[in-house]
Coordinates of C-alpha atoms in Angstrom, one line a residue:
Chain A
M273 CA 87.8 90.6 99.7
N274 CA 86.7 93.9 100.3
K275 CA 89.5 95.9 99.7
N276 CA 89.4 99.4 101.7
S277 CA 89.7 96.2 104.8
A278 CA 93.9 96.1 105.5
I279 CA 94.0 98.1 108.1
R280 CA 93.1 97.1 111.9
K281 CA 91.6 100.5 113.9
D282 CA 92.8 98.9 116.3
I283 CA 96.4 99.9 115.5
G284 CA 96.0 102.7 116.4
K285 CA 97.2 106.8 114.6
N286 CA 100.2 106.7 116.1
I287 CA 102.0 104.7 113.2
I288 CA 105.5 106.2 112.4
D289 CA 107.1 105.5 108.7
T290 CA 110.2 105.0 109.5
H291 CA 110.8 105.2 105.5
C292 CA 109.6 107.7 102.8
H293 CA 110.9 109.1 99.3
I294 CA 110.8 112.6 98.1
G295 CA 111.4 113.5 94.6
N296 CA 111.2 111.8 92.2
T297 CA 113.1 109.4 89.4
P298 CA 113.0 108.4 85.6
Y299 CA 110.6 105.9 87.4
V300 CA 108.2 106.9 90.5
S301 CA 107.7 110.5 92.0
Q302 CA 106.3 111.8 94.8
T303 CA 105.5 115.0 96.7
A304 CA 105.7 116.1 100.2
E305 CA 101.8 116.4 100.3
E306 CA 101.0 113.0 98.4
L307 CA 102.6 111.2 100.8
L308 CA 100.0 113.0 103.4
D309 CA 97.4 111.9 101.4
E310 CA 98.8 108.6 101.7
M311 CA 99.3 109.0 105.2
D312 CA 96.3 110.1 106.8
S313 CA 94.1 107.4 104.9
L314 CA 95.3 104.9 107.3
G315 CA 96.2 106.9 110.1
V316 CA 99.9 107.3 109.7
S317 CA 101.0 110.5 112.0
M318 CA 104.5 110.8 110.9
A319 CA 107.3 109.7 108.2
V320 CA 111.2 110.1 107.7
L321 CA 111.6 111.6 104.6
C322 CA 114.7 110.8 102.7
P323 CA 115.9 112.3 99.0
M324 CA 115.3 110.0 95.7
G325 CA 117.2 109.6 93.2
A326 CA 120.0 112.0 91.9
N327 CA 119.4 114.2 94.8
I328 CA 120.6 110.2 96.0
V329 CA 123.5 110.0 94.0
C330 CA 124.4 113.1 92.6
K331 CA 122.5 116.5 93.7
N332 CA 123.1 115.9 97.3
Q333 CA 122.2 119.6 99.0
E334 CA 119.1 119.5 96.2
G335 CA 117.6 116.8 97.4
N336 CA 118.5 118.0 101.9
E337 CA 117.1 121.4 101.0
L338 CA 113.5 119.9 99.5
I339 CA 113.2 117.9 102.5
S340 CA 114.2 120.4 104.8
N341 CA 111.6 121.8 103.3
A342 CA 108.5 119.7 103.5
I343 CA 109.2 119.5 107.7
K344 CA 109.7 122.5 107.8
K345 CA 105.8 123.4 106.1
Y346 CA 104.6 119.9 108.1
P347 CA 106.8 119.7 111.7
E348 CA 104.0 117.7 113.0
R349 CA 104.0 115.0 110.2
F350 CA 107.3 114.5 109.1
I351 CA 111.3 113.6 109.8
G352 CA 113.6 114.6 107.4
F353 CA 116.6 112.4 106.2
A354 CA 120.3 113.8 104.4
S355 CA 121.9 111.5 102.4
V356 CA 125.1 112.9 101.1
N357 CA 127.6 110.6 98.8
P358 CA 130.9 110.0 100.1
W359 CA 132.5 109.9 97.2
F360 CA 132.0 114.0 97.0
G361 CA 135.0 114.3 100.9
K362 CA 134.9 117.0 102.6
E363 CA 132.1 118.2 101.2
A364 CA 130.2 115.3 102.2
I365 CA 131.2 115.7 105.1
Y366 CA 130.4 119.8 105.0
E367 CA 127.1 119.3 103.7
L368 CA 125.9 116.6 106.3
K369 CA 126.5 118.7 109.2
R370 CA 125.1 122.0 107.0
S371 CA 121.8 119.5 106.6
I372 CA 122.1 118.3 110.8
N373 CA 123.0 122.0 112.2
D374 CA 121.2 124.8 109.9
L375 CA 118.3 122.2 108.1
G376 CA 117.0 120.7 110.4
L377 CA 117.7 116.9 109.3
S378 CA 117.7 114.9 112.0
G379 CA 119.6 111.1 110.1
L380 CA 121.7 109.9 107.0
K381 CA 120.8 107.6 105.0
L382 CA 122.7 106.2 102.3
H383 CA 122.2 103.5 99.6
P384 CA 125.7 102.0 98.9
P385 CA 125.0 100.7 95.3
M386 CA 123.1 103.6 93.9
Q387 CA 126.5 106.2 95.6
G388 CA 129.1 103.5 94.0
F389 CA 130.7 101.4 97.6
Q390 CA 130.1 98.6 98.8
A391 CA 129.2 99.2 102.2
N392 CA 131.4 98.7 105.0
E393 CA 134.2 100.2 102.5
R394 CA 137.4 103.2 104.1
I395 CA 135.1 106.0 101.1
V396 CA 132.0 105.4 104.0
F397 CA 134.5 106.0 106.9
P398 CA 135.1 109.4 107.0
V399 CA 130.8 110.1 107.1
I400 CA 130.1 107.7 109.2
E401 CA 132.6 109.0 111.8
E402 CA 130.6 112.5 111.4
A403 CA 127.2 111.0 112.0
I404 CA 128.5 110.1 115.1
Q405 CA 129.6 112.7 116.1
L406 CA 126.1 114.5 115.4
K407 CA 124.5 112.5 117.1
I408 CA 122.0 110.7 114.6
P409 CA 121.1 107.3 113.3
I410 CA 122.3 106.1 110.3
Y411 CA 119.8 104.0 107.5
I412 CA 121.6 102.1 105.3
H413 CA 120.4 100.3 101.9
S414 CA 120.6 96.7 102.3
G415 CA 119.5 93.2 100.3
T416 CA 121.5 94.4 97.3
P417 CA 124.5 92.3 95.5
V418 CA 127.4 93.1 95.7
F419 CA 127.6 97.0 97.4
S420 CA 125.1 95.9 100.4
L421 CA 124.5 93.7 101.4
P422 CA 123.7 92.3 105.3
L423 CA 126.8 91.4 106.7
Q424 CA 128.5 94.3 105.3
I425 CA 126.8 95.9 107.3
L426 CA 127.0 93.7 110.5
E427 CA 130.4 94.3 110.0
L428 CA 130.3 98.7 109.6
S429 CA 127.7 98.4 113.1
L430 CA 130.6 96.5 115.0
R431 CA 134.1 98.6 113.7
Y432 CA 131.6 101.4 114.5
P433 CA 129.5 99.7 117.6
E434 CA 128.9 103.7 119.4
G435 CA 126.4 104.0 115.5
I436 CA 123.3 103.7 115.1
F437 CA 122.7 101.9 112.3
I438 CA 118.9 100.7 111.0
L439 CA 119.1 97.9 108.2
G440 CA 116.8 99.4 105.5
H441 CA 114.6 96.4 104.4
M442 CA 116.4 93.8 105.3
G443 CA 118.2 92.1 103.7
G444 CA 115.5 92.3 100.9
A445 CA 114.5 89.3 99.6
D446 CA 116.8 86.0 99.3
F447 CA 119.1 87.8 101.3
F448 CA 116.8 88.0 104.5
L449 CA 118.7 84.8 105.2
D450 CA 121.2 85.8 106.4
I451 CA 119.8 88.5 109.7
P452 CA 118.1 85.8 111.9
L453 CA 121.1 83.7 113.4
S454 CA 124.0 87.2 113.2
F455 CA 121.9 90.7 113.5
N456 CA 121.8 89.3 117.3
R457 CA 125.7 89.5 118.2
V458 CA 125.7 93.7 117.8
S459 CA 122.9 95.8 119.3
N460 CA 123.7 99.0 117.4
V461 CA 121.4 97.7 114.3
Y462 CA 117.7 98.2 113.8
L463 CA 115.5 96.6 111.6
E464 CA 113.5 98.1 109.0
T465 CA 110.2 96.2 107.7
S466 CA 110.2 98.2 103.7
L467 CA 110.6 95.6 100.8
T468 CA 111.6 92.7 103.3
C469 CA 109.6 90.1 101.1
H470 CA 107.5 88.6 102.8
P471 CA 106.0 88.4 106.7
V472 CA 107.2 85.5 107.7
F473 CA 110.6 87.4 107.4
V474 CA 109.6 90.6 109.7
S475 CA 108.1 87.2 112.8
E476 CA 111.6 85.6 112.3
A477 CA 113.5 89.2 113.2
V478 CA 111.3 89.2 115.8
N479 CA 111.6 85.9 117.2
K480 CA 115.7 85.7 116.5
I481 CA 116.8 89.5 117.3
G482 CA 114.0 91.2 119.4
A483 CA 110.8 93.0 118.4
D484 CA 113.1 96.0 120.2
R485 CA 114.9 96.1 117.3
L486 CA 112.0 96.2 114.5
L487 CA 111.1 100.0 112.7
F488 CA 107.9 99.8 110.1
G489 CA 109.3 101.5 106.9
S490 CA 107.0 101.2 103.8
D491 CA 110.1 102.7 101.3
S492 CA 106.6 104.8 99.9
P493 CA 107.2 105.5 96.3
T494 CA 108.0 102.6 95.3
S495 CA 105.9 99.9 98.3
Q496 CA 102.1 101.2 99.6
I497 CA 102.4 102.4 102.7
K498 CA 98.9 100.6 102.4
A499 CA 100.5 96.9 101.5
E500 CA 102.8 97.4 103.5
L501 CA 100.9 97.6 107.2
E502 CA 98.9 95.0 104.8
K503 CA 102.3 92.2 105.7
I504 CA 102.5 93.3 109.3
K505 CA 99.1 93.5 110.0
V506 CA 98.6 89.7 108.7
L507 CA 101.0 88.0 111.2
N508 CA 99.1 89.0 114.3
F509 CA 101.2 90.2 116.6
E510 CA 100.2 91.3 120.3
E511 CA 99.7 93.9 120.9
E512 CA 103.1 95.1 123.2
V513 CA 104.9 94.2 119.4
L514 CA 103.0 95.8 117.2
N515 CA 103.0 98.4 118.9
K516 CA 106.8 99.0 118.7
I517 CA 106.9 97.9 115.3
L518 CA 105.3 100.3 114.7
W519 CA 105.5 103.7 116.5
G520 CA 107.4 102.5 119.7
N521 CA 110.4 101.1 118.4
A522 CA 110.4 105.0 116.8
Y523 CA 109.1 106.9 118.8
R524 CA 112.5 106.3 121.5
L525 CA 115.0 106.6 118.5
F526 CA 113.5 109.8 117.3
K527 CA 113.6 111.2 120.2
I528 CA 109.3 112.0 120.2
Chain B
M14 CA 88.3 82.1 89.0
I15 CA 92.1 83.3 90.6
I16 CA 94.9 80.8 90.2
D17 CA 98.5 81.3 92.7
A18 CA 101.2 80.6 90.3
H19 CA 104.0 79.9 92.8
C20 CA 103.7 77.5 96.1
H21 CA 106.0 75.1 97.6
Y22 CA 105.3 71.3 99.2
F23 CA 108.3 71.2 102.0
S24 CA 108.5 67.2 103.1
K25 CA 109.4 65.8 105.5
N26 CA 113.6 66.0 104.2
A27 CA 113.7 70.1 103.3
K28 CA 111.6 72.5 106.9
L29 CA 112.6 75.5 107.6
D30 CA 112.1 75.8 111.3
F31 CA 110.7 79.8 110.7
V32 CA 108.6 78.7 107.3
Q33 CA 105.1 77.7 109.3
G34 CA 101.7 76.2 107.7
S35 CA 103.9 74.2 105.3
S36 CA 101.5 71.2 105.2
I37 CA 99.3 69.9 102.9
E38 CA 96.5 70.7 104.9
D39 CA 98.0 74.1 105.7
H40 CA 97.8 75.4 102.1
I41 CA 94.7 74.2 101.1
R42 CA 93.4 76.1 104.4
N43 CA 95.3 78.7 104.4
H44 CA 94.3 79.2 100.4
E45 CA 91.0 78.8 100.7
L46 CA 90.3 81.6 104.0
A47 CA 92.5 83.8 100.9
G48 CA 89.4 83.5 98.2
I49 CA 92.6 81.2 96.6
D50 CA 90.9 78.3 93.7
K51 CA 93.3 77.2 92.8
F52 CA 97.5 76.7 93.2
I53 CA 100.7 75.5 91.3
L54 CA 102.6 73.0 93.7
F55 CA 106.5 72.8 93.3
T56 CA 109.2 70.8 95.7
I57 CA 111.4 73.0 98.0
G58 CA 113.7 70.1 99.2
G59 CA 114.1 68.7 95.2
L60 CA 115.2 71.6 94.9
F61 CA 118.1 71.2 96.1
S62 CA 118.2 66.8 97.5
D63 CA 116.2 64.1 95.7
F64 CA 114.8 66.0 92.4
I65 CA 112.7 62.3 91.4
K66 CA 111.7 61.7 94.9
S67 CA 110.2 65.2 95.6
N68 CA 108.6 65.1 92.7
D69 CA 107.1 62.0 93.5
E70 CA 105.5 63.5 96.4
I71 CA 104.6 66.4 94.4
A72 CA 102.5 64.5 92.6
E73 CA 101.0 62.8 95.6
V74 CA 99.6 64.5 97.4
A75 CA 98.4 65.8 93.6
N76 CA 95.8 63.0 92.9
N77 CA 94.4 63.7 96.2
Y78 CA 93.8 67.1 95.3
P79 CA 93.1 67.4 92.3
T80 CA 90.7 70.0 91.8
K81 CA 93.2 72.4 94.4
I82 CA 96.4 71.2 93.2
I83 CA 97.7 71.9 89.7
P84 CA 101.3 70.0 90.4
F85 CA 104.5 71.0 88.6
G86 CA 108.0 68.7 88.1
T87 CA 111.8 69.2 88.7
I88 CA 115.4 68.2 87.8
N89 CA 118.8 69.3 87.8
P90 CA 120.4 69.6 84.5
W91 CA 123.5 69.0 86.4
Y92 CA 122.6 65.6 86.6
E93 CA 121.6 65.1 82.5
E94 CA 121.0 61.5 81.9
E95 CA 117.7 61.2 84.8
S96 CA 116.5 64.5 84.3
L97 CA 116.1 64.4 80.8
E98 CA 114.1 61.1 81.6
E99 CA 112.8 63.0 84.6
I100 CA 110.9 65.4 82.6
N101 CA 109.4 62.7 80.1
R102 CA 108.0 61.3 83.3
C103 CA 107.0 63.5 84.4
I104 CA 104.5 65.0 82.3
K105 CA 103.7 60.9 80.0
D106 CA 103.6 59.8 83.8
L107 CA 102.9 61.8 86.5
H108 CA 101.0 64.6 84.4
F109 CA 102.1 67.2 85.7
K110 CA 101.4 71.0 83.9
G111 CA 105.0 72.7 84.4
F112 CA 108.6 73.3 86.0
K113 CA 109.6 74.5 88.1
L114 CA 113.6 76.0 87.9
H115 CA 115.1 77.5 91.0
P116 CA 119.2 78.4 89.3
W117 CA 120.5 79.3 92.7
M118 CA 118.8 76.4 95.0
T119 CA 120.1 74.0 92.4
G120 CA 123.2 75.4 91.7
F121 CA 123.6 75.9 87.2
P122 CA 123.6 79.1 85.7
I123 CA 119.8 79.7 83.8
N124 CA 121.1 80.8 80.1
S125 CA 123.9 77.9 79.7
D126 CA 124.7 74.9 77.6
L127 CA 123.5 72.9 80.6
M128 CA 120.0 74.1 80.2
D129 CA 119.5 74.3 76.6
T130 CA 118.9 70.5 76.7
M131 CA 117.0 70.8 78.9
M132 CA 114.6 73.2 77.3
K133 CA 114.9 71.1 74.1
E134 CA 112.8 68.2 76.5
I135 CA 111.2 70.4 77.8
S136 CA 110.1 72.2 74.3
K137 CA 108.3 69.2 73.3
F138 CA 105.6 69.3 75.1
N139 CA 103.8 72.0 76.0
V140 CA 103.9 73.5 79.3
P141 CA 105.5 76.3 80.5
V142 CA 108.5 77.0 83.5
I143 CA 108.5 79.1 86.5
V144 CA 112.0 80.2 87.2
H145 CA 112.5 82.4 90.2
S146 CA 114.4 85.3 88.9
G147 CA 116.1 88.6 91.5
T148 CA 118.8 87.3 92.7
P149 CA 122.1 87.5 91.2
P150 CA 124.4 85.8 89.7
W151 CA 122.8 82.9 88.2
S152 CA 119.0 84.2 87.8
E153 CA 118.5 87.8 86.2
P154 CA 116.0 88.9 84.0
L155 CA 118.0 89.0 80.9
Q156 CA 119.8 85.9 81.9
I157 CA 116.5 83.9 82.0
A158 CA 114.9 86.4 78.3
E159 CA 118.3 85.1 77.5
L160 CA 116.8 81.0 77.7
A161 CA 113.6 82.4 77.0
Y162 CA 115.0 84.6 73.6
R163 CA 116.5 80.7 72.4
F164 CA 113.3 78.6 72.8
P165 CA 110.7 81.0 71.7
K166 CA 107.8 78.3 71.9
V167 CA 108.3 77.2 75.4
K168 CA 105.9 79.9 77.9
F169 CA 108.3 81.3 80.9
I170 CA 106.6 82.6 84.3
M171 CA 109.8 85.0 85.4
A172 CA 108.7 84.0 89.7
H173 CA 109.1 87.9 91.2
M174 CA 109.8 89.8 88.6
G175 CA 112.6 90.8 89.8
I176 CA 112.3 90.9 93.3
T177 CA 113.3 93.8 94.7
D178 CA 116.4 94.9 92.8
L179 CA 116.5 93.9 89.3
W180 CA 112.6 94.8 88.8
K181 CA 113.1 98.1 85.8
E182 CA 115.2 94.6 84.1
A183 CA 112.2 91.9 84.5
I184 CA 110.3 94.3 82.7
D185 CA 112.1 95.1 80.1
A186 CA 113.0 91.0 80.1
A187 CA 109.6 91.0 78.7
R188 CA 108.6 93.9 76.7
M189 CA 112.2 91.9 74.7
C190 CA 110.2 88.6 74.8
N191 CA 106.9 87.6 74.0
N192 CA 106.8 84.2 75.7
I193 CA 107.6 85.6 79.6
W194 CA 105.6 86.6 82.2
L195 CA 105.9 88.4 85.1
E196 CA 104.7 86.6 88.2
T197 CA 104.1 88.5 91.1
S198 CA 105.4 87.2 94.6
G199 CA 107.9 89.8 96.5
V200 CA 108.1 92.3 94.1
P201 CA 106.5 96.3 95.7
S202 CA 103.6 97.3 94.2
H203 CA 104.3 100.1 92.6
P204 CA 106.8 98.0 89.8
I205 CA 103.1 95.9 89.0
K206 CA 101.6 98.4 88.4
L207 CA 104.7 100.0 85.7
A208 CA 104.2 96.7 84.6
V209 CA 100.2 96.7 83.7
E210 CA 101.3 99.9 81.8
E211 CA 104.4 99.3 80.0
I212 CA 103.4 95.0 79.2
G213 CA 100.2 94.7 80.2
A214 CA 97.8 92.7 82.3
D215 CA 98.1 90.2 79.6
R216 CA 101.4 89.7 80.7
I217 CA 101.4 89.2 84.3
V218 CA 100.6 86.5 87.2
F219 CA 99.3 86.4 90.5
G220 CA 101.4 84.7 93.2
S221 CA 102.1 84.0 96.3
D222 CA 105.4 81.5 97.1
S223 CA 103.4 80.4 100.0
P224 CA 104.3 79.1 101.9
Y225 CA 107.5 81.2 102.7
G226 CA 105.0 84.0 103.3
G227 CA 104.0 82.7 106.8
Q228 CA 100.0 81.6 107.6
G229 CA 99.4 85.3 106.3
G230 CA 101.2 85.4 103.2
H231 CA 98.2 84.5 101.2
I232 CA 96.5 86.8 102.2
F233 CA 99.3 90.1 101.7
Q234 CA 100.4 88.8 98.4
L235 CA 96.6 88.9 97.0
N236 CA 95.8 92.2 99.0
K237 CA 98.8 94.2 97.3
I238 CA 98.0 93.5 94.0
K239 CA 94.1 94.4 94.4
F240 CA 95.0 97.4 96.0
L241 CA 96.7 99.0 93.6
D242 CA 93.2 100.0 91.9
L243 CA 93.5 97.8 89.0
K244 CA 90.8 98.3 86.6
E245 CA 88.7 95.1 87.2
E246 CA 89.1 92.9 83.9
D247 CA 93.3 94.0 84.6
E248 CA 93.0 92.7 88.4
S249 CA 91.2 89.8 86.6
L250 CA 93.8 88.5 84.8
I251 CA 96.6 88.7 86.7
L252 CA 94.6 86.7 89.2
G253 CA 93.9 83.9 87.4
K254 CA 93.2 84.5 83.8
N255 CA 96.4 84.7 82.0
L256 CA 96.9 81.2 84.1
S257 CA 94.1 79.7 83.4
K258 CA 95.2 79.9 79.7
I259 CA 98.5 79.5 80.0
L260 CA 97.7 75.7 82.0
D261 CA 94.3 75.9 79.3
I262 CA 92.3 75.2 82.2
N263 CA 88.4 75.8 81.1
S264 CA 86.7 78.9 84.2

């Protein structure tokens, strides 16, 4: 098999990768430029940047500024998401407002296991309410028991019907099974495809919940954009569905 | 030679409506399309229903495709007497080459007295055991490592190498126990590369978890490895050479 056969040519150049990271952890690291190289090699036009590692857990200001600098340097290519740890209370609210109003970021990323809370518990409510005030989408990592299971995020989205939520990784591996029969009951949750471990999970989400709710993402650098695109490509979706997943829904969500 | 360490056979009593291409003919065709030469096949239904009947079904399809299918059996440690007998029947009568265990689906803790009884019997034969990993509370990599530590002569294949959340722990488990091999289905790209660096390509085996991936699942799981641009020798160890050695297959 040709190593370079990954991407079908007719997928086009409008792909938006709705979940990437820059920064570092003890296991992975990535700069904005490294990510741009990978995007360019695959025809990915834009990517959503999130902080990673300590910048999610505690050094939120530093991470949000790193993201801000990258989107200011490459405004045509990147959309920035801020991360704030809800346990910082009023400081978290302040930092979220600063990130959106002053730093130019346009979404909130929460990572319950790294930030130490259960996705639908009280500590996160003020942050969710602020994100709703700011009219920004809220991305929440999912798939990790006991902190971030899909049904906890479903409950949160029912509590806050005016919020726009993105279910990161669609439950990851085994907890995808919680999704197909339950998430069609809400209309304010998008499903993001990175790390969900099998192509058929994506097609099942399209069948049961609808192509309008899917967002392509890679979680680069933990996964490769190339491999994550391959996961979508092997499903042989009709063009309309493919376009929605790879960029159409993201265009609408981010008002591009 | 490319060998797939992880495939399920869906019999009539175990169908998930969203999994397509689960007949044995589909398996053979999809593996051929992806360029995979042989595959380890075990039950899905037997992981939560009649394991003895399911093992019979595996034996039947494996007999029809002896050059393609490497049959593995399964047991349920809660049925102690029947399982001890079944271990012997699988190896001696059905000529199976190993066992698959799925602690959360079958419903037992992997590092328990229940399993020790089973492993004492399995360890009488020189066959590998593949165990689902990555799902708390019963299939965590370090729990599997505890079992592997107690049975150092048995070769354990850690399916999914911790999947999305526990891949760091899976690499640690393989470092702790040199009788653990990590299997790549379901895990993201970077952890596989990290495992090559940390414990070596000779401890990693390719798997697809088909038909769970759907009809393109084999190609996706295979290309995930190929896209890593590993050294040719490392790639060939992962894609087949390691399993050839574990299973004593002459290539």
